[in-house]
């Protein structure tokens, strides 16, 4: 309202004008008419052209941004899922490797144990065979010895029987001769063995 | 400048020349050389009633101010149509400016005041803001030099539009009786105070709001124009007519004119903002339950 009084003061200074001050606030018909013309033109421009266009663009931009954001979120989720999967696979692979290592170790131990068992079995078998052979040898030796002793005894007995058994001197001579023969035969045997 | 001169009749050549002074200092010397009659011409309200160009004394009378309005409207429409035509999803520089301007009305005025109801009234508020801004700013544009809104018809039409819309919206929402009840008998007031409040509210709702809207805008523009004319007309007088030390006063009045030109730019934007803001506030008051 101060502006009004200021305007009024200036207007009062020029009172000699033909236009009344009140006319400033009594719009003329042509004023209203041309105001309406320009206002309707501007209003039409904003209502029909500019605002729909810019609203459409703003909405489209919002949609694009939202779309981009959701896409980014999807991609992030995908990447997360991929990472989780990769990690799971890695863990699985590690477990698998550990399991294989464990298996190998067990298997190795088994093989060693088996080999050891086989070796001891083998050695036992060899030992037994050896003993059995020794036993057989010994029996064969005993049998042959018994045969030899029998033959010797028979020979000695025949010799004793062949000689007269009247005196001790004879007896001792026979026995001595027998023993000498025996010794001689043992020596020949040894010489032959060499 | 020559085209402006051909537009006006000789009888009013001094008024038009005075307005043209606003444009450039160079015109001052030219004015002196043209050998008009001397003396200081104070600004007067006949500034706002220039002689007709076409259709004198009919309802189609077309004078300088109407021409200024048409020029302003054409430029405004051209700018925004251009911006809209070239509008793309990814904005360029021009589109950014247009969007910032539109966003100012949308965000700072419509959303701020009307909230979720804003969308319905946005085209109206946008039209009002940019129309007033365009018609105000012509007051400081060289060769136009008068605000399209300084003649009462345009602000009256705008105020009437706001008036019809806020009354219509209120009545549509609450019904005639409901709207009167909500507007004139504000809730939460002791009943005996209605004796005081209701007559005031009647004046407010039906008279003061539209009248002050139109008056505030027009008075500001008239005062601004008169101030500018006074400054530049005085500058002319001091430089051309005055002698001796008084000539130096021309520098002062010229500086004042320059300052007031900047001030008028501010006022042009401010008045457009105030008018649009109040329009939004009045609509909001009509359609909100609580005041």
CSV table of N, CA, C and O in Angstrom, one decimal, chain B residues 113-192:
chain,number,residue,atom,x,y,z
B,113,UNK,N,2.9,-25.6,-1.0
B,113,UNK,CA,1.7,-25.0,-0.4
B,113,UNK,C,0.6,-26.1,-0.5
B,113,UNK,O,-0.2,-26.3,0.5
B,114,UNK,N,0.5,-26.7,-1.6
B,114,UNK,CA,-0.7,-27.6,-1.9
B,114,UNK,C,-0.5,-29.0,-1.6
B,114,UNK,O,-1.4,-29.8,-1.5
B,115,UNK,N,0.8,-29.4,-1.5
B,115,UNK,CA,1.1,-30.8,-1.2
B,115,UNK,C,0.6,-31.8,-2.2
B,115,UNK,O,0.8,-31.6,-3.4
B,116,UNK,N,-0.3,-32.8,-1.8
B,116,UNK,CA,-0.7,-33.8,-2.7
B,116,UNK,C,-1.8,-33.2,-3.7
B,116,UNK,O,-2.1,-33.9,-4.7
B,117,UNK,N,-2.3,-32.1,-3.4
B,117,UNK,CA,-3.3,-31.5,-4.4
B,117,UNK,C,-2.6,-30.7,-5.5
B,117,UNK,O,-3.3,-30.2,-6.4
B,118,UNK,N,-1.3,-30.6,-5.4
B,118,UNK,CA,-0.5,-29.7,-6.3
B,118,UNK,C,-0.8,-29.9,-7.8
B,118,UNK,O,-0.9,-29.0,-8.5
B,119,UNK,N,-0.8,-31.2,-8.1
B,119,UNK,CA,-0.8,-31.5,-9.6
B,119,UNK,C,-2.0,-30.9,-10.3
B,119,UNK,O,-1.8,-30.5,-11.4
B,120,UNK,N,-3.1,-30.9,-9.7
B,120,UNK,CA,-4.3,-30.4,-10.3
B,120,UNK,C,-4.2,-28.9,-10.6
B,120,UNK,O,-4.7,-28.4,-11.7
B,121,UNK,N,-3.5,-28.2,-9.8
B,121,UNK,CA,-3.5,-26.7,-9.9
B,121,UNK,C,-2.1,-26.2,-10.6
B,121,UNK,O,-1.9,-25.0,-10.8
B,122,UNK,N,-1.2,-27.2,-10.8
B,122,UNK,CA,0.1,-26.8,-11.3
B,122,UNK,C,0.0,-26.0,-12.6
B,122,UNK,O,0.7,-25.0,-12.8
B,123,UNK,N,-0.8,-26.4,-13.6
B,123,UNK,CA,-0.8,-25.7,-14.9
B,123,UNK,C,-1.2,-24.2,-14.7
B,123,UNK,O,-0.6,-23.3,-15.2
B,124,UNK,N,-2.2,-24.0,-13.8
B,124,UNK,CA,-2.7,-22.7,-13.5
B,124,UNK,C,-1.6,-21.9,-12.9
B,124,UNK,O,-1.3,-20.7,-13.3
B,125,UNK,N,-1.0,-22.4,-11.8
B,125,UNK,CA,0.1,-21.7,-11.1
B,125,UNK,C,1.3,-21.4,-12.0
B,125,UNK,O,1.8,-20.3,-12.0
B,126,UNK,N,1.6,-22.3,-12.9
B,126,UNK,CA,2.7,-22.1,-13.8
B,126,UNK,C,2.4,-21.0,-14.8
B,126,UNK,O,3.2,-20.1,-15.0
B,127,UNK,N,1.2,-21.0,-15.3
B,127,UNK,CA,0.8,-20.0,-16.2
B,127,UNK,C,0.8,-18.6,-15.6
B,127,UNK,O,1.4,-17.7,-16.1
B,128,UNK,N,0.3,-18.6,-14.3
B,128,UNK,CA,0.2,-17.3,-13.6
B,128,UNK,C,1.6,-16.8,-13.4
B,128,UNK,O,2.0,-15.6,-13.7
B,129,UNK,N,2.5,-17.6,-12.9
B,129,UNK,CA,3.9,-17.2,-12.6
B,129,UNK,C,4.6,-16.7,-13.8
B,129,UNK,O,5.1,-15.6,-13.8
B,130,UNK,N,4.6,-17.5,-14.9
B,130,UNK,CA,5.4,-17.0,-16.0
B,130,UNK,C,4.8,-15.9,-16.8
B,130,UNK,O,5.5,-15.1,-17.3
B,131,UNK,N,3.4,-15.8,-16.8
B,131,UNK,CA,2.8,-14.7,-17.4
B,131,UNK,C,3.1,-13.4,-16.7
B,131,UNK,O,3.6,-12.4,-17.3
B,132,UNK,N,3.0,-13.4,-15.4
B,132,UNK,CA,3.3,-12.2,-14.6
B,132,UNK,C,4.8,-11.8,-14.8
B,132,UNK,O,5.1,-10.7,-15.0
B,133,UNK,N,5.6,-12.9,-14.7
B,133,UNK,CA,7.1,-12.6,-14.8
B,133,UNK,C,7.4,-11.9,-16.1
B,133,UNK,O,8.1,-10.9,-16.2
B,134,UNK,N,6.8,-12.5,-17.2
B,134,UNK,CA,7.1,-12.0,-18.5
B,134,UNK,C,6.6,-10.5,-18.7
B,134,UNK,O,7.2,-9.7,-19.2
B,135,UNK,N,5.3,-10.3,-18.1
B,135,UNK,CA,4.8,-9.0,-18.3
B,135,UNK,C,5.4,-8.0,-17.4
B,135,UNK,O,5.4,-6.8,-17.7
B,136,UNK,N,5.9,-8.4,-16.2
B,136,UNK,CA,6.6,-7.5,-15.3
B,136,UNK,C,7.9,-7.1,-15.9
B,136,UNK,O,8.3,-5.9,-15.8
B,137,UNK,N,8.7,-8.1,-16.4
B,137,UNK,CA,10.1,-7.8,-16.8
B,137,UNK,C,10.1,-6.8,-18.0
B,137,UNK,O,11.2,-6.2,-18.2
B,138,UNK,N,9.0,-6.7,-18.8
B,138,UNK,CA,9.1,-5.7,-19.9
B,138,UNK,C,9.3,-4.3,-19.4
B,138,UNK,O,9.7,-3.5,-20.2
B,139,UNK,N,9.0,-4.1,-18.1
B,139,UNK,CA,9.3,-2.7,-17.6
B,139,UNK,C,10.7,-2.3,-17.6
B,139,UNK,O,11.0,-1.1,-17.6
B,140,UNK,N,11.6,-3.2,-17.6
B,140,UNK,CA,13.1,-2.8,-17.6
B,140,UNK,C,13.7,-3.2,-18.9
B,140,UNK,O,15.0,-3.1,-19.0
B,141,UNK,N,13.0,-3.7,-19.9
B,141,UNK,CA,13.6,-4.1,-21.2
B,141,UNK,C,13.6,-2.9,-22.1
B,141,UNK,O,12.5,-2.3,-22.3
B,142,UNK,N,14.8,-2.5,-22.6
B,142,UNK,CA,14.9,-1.4,-23.5
B,142,UNK,C,13.9,-1.5,-24.7
B,142,UNK,O,13.6,-2.6,-25.2
B,143,UNK,N,13.3,-0.4,-25.0
B,143,UNK,CA,12.3,-0.2,-26.1
B,143,UNK,C,10.9,-0.7,-25.7
B,143,UNK,O,9.9,-0.2,-26.3
B,144,UNK,N,10.8,-1.6,-24.8
B,144,UNK,CA,9.5,-1.9,-24.3
B,144,UNK,C,9.2,-1.0,-23.1
B,144,UNK,O,8.2,-0.2,-23.2
B,145,UNK,N,10.0,-1.0,-22.1
B,145,UNK,CA,10.0,0.0,-21.0
B,145,UNK,C,8.7,0.2,-20.3
B,145,UNK,O,8.5,1.2,-19.6
B,146,UNK,N,7.8,-0.7,-20.4
B,146,UNK,CA,6.6,-0.6,-19.5
B,146,UNK,C,6.1,-2.0,-19.2
B,146,UNK,O,6.2,-2.9,-20.1
B,147,UNK,N,5.7,-2.2,-18.0
B,147,UNK,CA,5.3,-3.5,-17.6
B,147,UNK,C,3.9,-3.8,-18.1
B,147,UNK,O,3.0,-2.9,-18.0
B,148,UNK,N,3.7,-5.0,-18.7
B,148,UNK,CA,2.4,-5.3,-19.2
B,148,UNK,C,1.4,-5.4,-18.1
B,148,UNK,O,0.2,-5.2,-18.3
B,149,UNK,N,1.8,-5.6,-16.9
B,149,UNK,CA,0.9,-5.7,-15.8
B,149,UNK,C,0.7,-4.4,-15.1
B,149,UNK,O,-0.1,-4.3,-14.1
B,150,UNK,N,1.3,-3.3,-15.6
B,150,UNK,CA,1.0,-2.0,-15.0
B,150,UNK,C,-0.3,-1.4,-15.4
B,150,UNK,O,-0.8,-0.4,-14.9
B,151,UNK,N,-1.0,-2.1,-16.3
B,151,UNK,CA,-2.4,-1.7,-16.7
B,151,UNK,C,-3.3,-2.7,-16.0
B,151,UNK,O,-3.1,-3.9,-16.1
B,152,UNK,N,-4.3,-2.2,-15.3
B,152,UNK,CA,-5.1,-3.0,-14.4
B,152,UNK,C,-5.7,-4.2,-14.9
B,152,UNK,O,-6.0,-5.2,-14.2
B,153,UNK,N,-6.1,-4.2,-16.2
B,153,UNK,CA,-6.9,-5.3,-16.8
B,153,UNK,C,-6.3,-6.7,-16.6
B,153,UNK,O,-6.9,-7.6,-16.2
B,154,UNK,N,-5.0,-6.8,-16.8
B,154,UNK,CA,-4.3,-8.1,-16.8
B,154,UNK,C,-4.3,-8.6,-15.3
B,154,UNK,O,-4.7,-9.8,-15.1
B,155,UNK,N,-3.8,-7.8,-14.4
B,155,UNK,CA,-3.9,-8.3,-13.0
B,155,UNK,C,-5.3,-8.7,-12.5
B,155,UNK,O,-5.6,-9.6,-11.8
B,156,UNK,N,-6.3,-7.9,-13.0
B,156,UNK,CA,-7.7,-8.1,-12.6
B,156,UNK,C,-8.1,-9.5,-13.2
B,156,UNK,O,-8.7,-10.3,-12.5
B,157,UNK,N,-7.8,-9.8,-14.4
B,157,UNK,CA,-8.2,-11.1,-15.0
B,157,UNK,C,-7.5,-12.2,-14.2
B,157,UNK,O,-8.2,-13.2,-13.9
B,158,UNK,N,-6.2,-12.0,-13.9
B,158,UNK,CA,-5.5,-13.1,-13.2
B,158,UNK,C,-6.2,-13.3,-11.8
B,158,UNK,O,-6.4,-14.4,-11.4
B,159,UNK,N,-6.4,-12.2,-11.1
B,159,UNK,CA,-7.0,-12.3,-9.8
B,159,UNK,C,-8.4,-12.9,-9.9
B,159,UNK,O,-8.8,-13.7,-9.0
B,160,UNK,N,-9.2,-12.6,-10.9
B,160,UNK,CA,-10.5,-13.2,-11.1
B,160,UNK,C,-10.4,-14.7,-11.3
B,160,UNK,O,-11.2,-15.5,-10.8
B,161,UNK,N,-9.4,-15.1,-12.1
B,161,UNK,CA,-9.2,-16.5,-12.3
B,161,UNK,C,-8.9,-17.2,-11.0
B,161,UNK,O,-9.6,-18.2,-10.7
B,162,UNK,N,-8.0,-16.6,-10.2
B,162,UNK,CA,-7.7,-17.3,-8.9
B,162,UNK,C,-8.9,-17.3,-8.1
B,162,UNK,O,-9.2,-18.3,-7.4
B,163,UNK,N,-9.7,-16.2,-8.1
B,163,UNK,CA,-10.9,-16.1,-7.3
B,163,UNK,C,-11.9,-17.2,-7.6
B,163,UNK,O,-12.4,-17.9,-6.8
B,164,UNK,N,-12.2,-17.3,-8.9
B,164,UNK,CA,-13.1,-18.3,-9.4
B,164,UNK,C,-12.6,-19.7,-9.0
B,164,UNK,O,-13.4,-20.6,-8.5
B,165,UNK,N,-11.3,-19.9,-9.2
B,165,UNK,CA,-10.8,-21.3,-8.9
B,165,UNK,C,-10.8,-21.6,-7.4
B,165,UNK,O,-11.2,-22.7,-7.0
B,166,UNK,N,-10.5,-20.6,-6.6
B,166,UNK,CA,-10.5,-21.0,-5.1
B,166,UNK,C,-11.9,-21.1,-4.6
B,166,UNK,O,-12.1,-22.0,-3.7
B,167,UNK,N,-12.8,-20.3,-5.1
B,167,UNK,CA,-14.2,-20.5,-4.6
B,167,UNK,C,-14.7,-21.8,-5.2
B,167,UNK,O,-15.4,-22.6,-4.5
B,168,UNK,N,-14.5,-22.0,-6.5
B,168,UNK,CA,-15.0,-23.2,-7.1
B,168,UNK,C,-14.5,-24.5,-6.5
B,168,UNK,O,-15.3,-25.4,-6.2
B,169,UNK,N,-13.2,-24.5,-6.2
B,169,UNK,CA,-12.6,-25.7,-5.6
B,169,UNK,C,-13.2,-26.0,-4.2
B,169,UNK,O,-13.5,-27.1,-3.9
B,170,UNK,N,-13.3,-24.9,-3.4
B,170,UNK,CA,-13.9,-25.0,-2.1
B,170,UNK,C,-15.3,-25.6,-2.1
B,170,UNK,O,-15.6,-26.5,-1.4
B,171,UNK,N,-16.1,-25.0,-3.0
B,171,UNK,CA,-17.5,-25.4,-3.1
B,171,UNK,C,-17.6,-26.8,-3.6
B,171,UNK,O,-18.5,-27.6,-3.2
B,172,UNK,N,-16.7,-27.2,-4.5
B,172,UNK,CA,-16.8,-28.5,-5.1
B,172,UNK,C,-16.4,-29.5,-4.0
B,172,UNK,O,-17.0,-30.6,-4.0
B,173,UNK,N,-15.5,-29.2,-3.2
B,173,UNK,CA,-15.1,-30.1,-2.1
B,173,UNK,C,-16.1,-30.2,-1.0
B,173,UNK,O,-16.4,-31.3,-0.5
B,174,UNK,N,-16.6,-29.0,-0.5
B,174,UNK,CA,-17.4,-29.1,0.7
B,174,UNK,C,-18.9,-28.8,0.4
B,174,UNK,O,-19.7,-28.9,1.3
B,175,UNK,N,-19.2,-28.5,-0.9
B,175,UNK,CA,-20.6,-28.0,-1.1
B,175,UNK,C,-20.7,-26.6,-0.8
B,175,UNK,O,-19.9,-26.1,0.0
B,176,UNK,N,-21.7,-25.9,-1.3
B,176,UNK,CA,-21.8,-24.5,-1.0
B,176,UNK,C,-21.9,-24.2,0.5
B,176,UNK,O,-21.1,-23.4,1.0
B,177,UNK,N,-22.8,-24.8,1.2
B,177,UNK,CA,-23.0,-24.6,2.6
B,177,UNK,C,-21.8,-25.0,3.4
B,177,UNK,O,-21.3,-24.2,4.2
B,178,UNK,N,-21.3,-26.1,3.1
B,178,UNK,CA,-20.1,-26.6,3.8
B,178,UNK,C,-18.9,-25.7,3.6
B,178,UNK,O,-18.2,-25.4,4.5
B,179,UNK,N,-18.7,-25.2,2.4
B,179,UNK,CA,-17.6,-24.3,2.1
B,179,UNK,C,-17.8,-23.0,2.9
B,179,UNK,O,-16.8,-22.5,3.5
B,180,UNK,N,-19.0,-22.4,2.9
B,180,UNK,CA,-19.2,-21.2,3.7
B,180,UNK,C,-19.0,-21.4,5.2
B,180,UNK,O,-18.4,-20.6,5.8
B,181,UNK,N,-19.4,-22.6,5.6
B,181,UNK,CA,-19.2,-22.9,7.0
B,181,UNK,C,-17.7,-23.0,7.4
B,181,UNK,O,-17.2,-22.4,8.3
B,182,UNK,N,-17.0,-23.8,6.5
B,182,UNK,CA,-15.5,-23.9,6.8
B,182,UNK,C,-14.8,-22.6,6.7
B,182,UNK,O,-13.9,-22.3,7.5
B,183,UNK,N,-15.2,-21.8,5.7
B,183,UNK,CA,-14.4,-20.6,5.4
B,183,UNK,C,-14.8,-19.4,6.4
B,183,UNK,O,-14.0,-18.7,6.8
B,184,UNK,N,-16.1,-19.3,6.7
B,184,UNK,CA,-16.6,-18.2,7.4
B,184,UNK,C,-16.7,-18.4,8.9
B,184,UNK,O,-16.7,-17.5,9.7
B,185,UNK,N,-16.8,-19.7,9.3
B,185,UNK,CA,-16.9,-20.0,10.7
B,185,UNK,C,-15.8,-21.0,11.1
B,185,UNK,O,-16.0,-22.2,11.3
B,186,UNK,N,-14.6,-20.4,11.2
B,186,UNK,CA,-13.5,-21.3,11.5
B,186,UNK,C,-13.7,-22.1,12.8
B,186,UNK,O,-14.2,-21.6,13.8
B,187,UNK,N,-13.3,-23.4,12.7
B,187,UNK,CA,-13.5,-24.3,13.9
B,187,UNK,C,-12.6,-23.8,15.0
B,187,UNK,O,-11.5,-23.2,14.8
B,188,UNK,N,-13.0,-24.2,16.2
B,188,UNK,CA,-12.1,-24.0,17.4
B,188,UNK,C,-12.2,-22.6,17.9
B,188,UNK,O,-11.4,-22.2,18.7
B,189,UNK,N,-13.2,-21.8,17.5
B,189,UNK,CA,-13.4,-20.4,18.0
B,189,UNK,C,-14.7,-20.4,18.8
B,189,UNK,O,-15.7,-21.0,18.4
B,190,UNK,N,-14.7,-19.8,20.0
B,190,UNK,CA,-15.9,-19.7,20.7
B,190,UNK,C,-17.0,-19.0,19.9
B,190,UNK,O,-16.7,-18.1,19.1
B,191,UNK,N,-18.3,-19.5,20.0
B,191,UNK,CA,-19.3,-19.1,19.1
B,191,UNK,C,-19.6,-17.6,19.1
B,191,UNK,O,-19.9,-17.0,18.1
B,192,UNK,N,-19.4,-16.9,20.2
B,192,UNK,CA,-19.7,-15.5,20.3
B,192,UNK,C,-18.7,-14.6,19.5
B,192,UNK,O,-19.0,-13.5,19.1
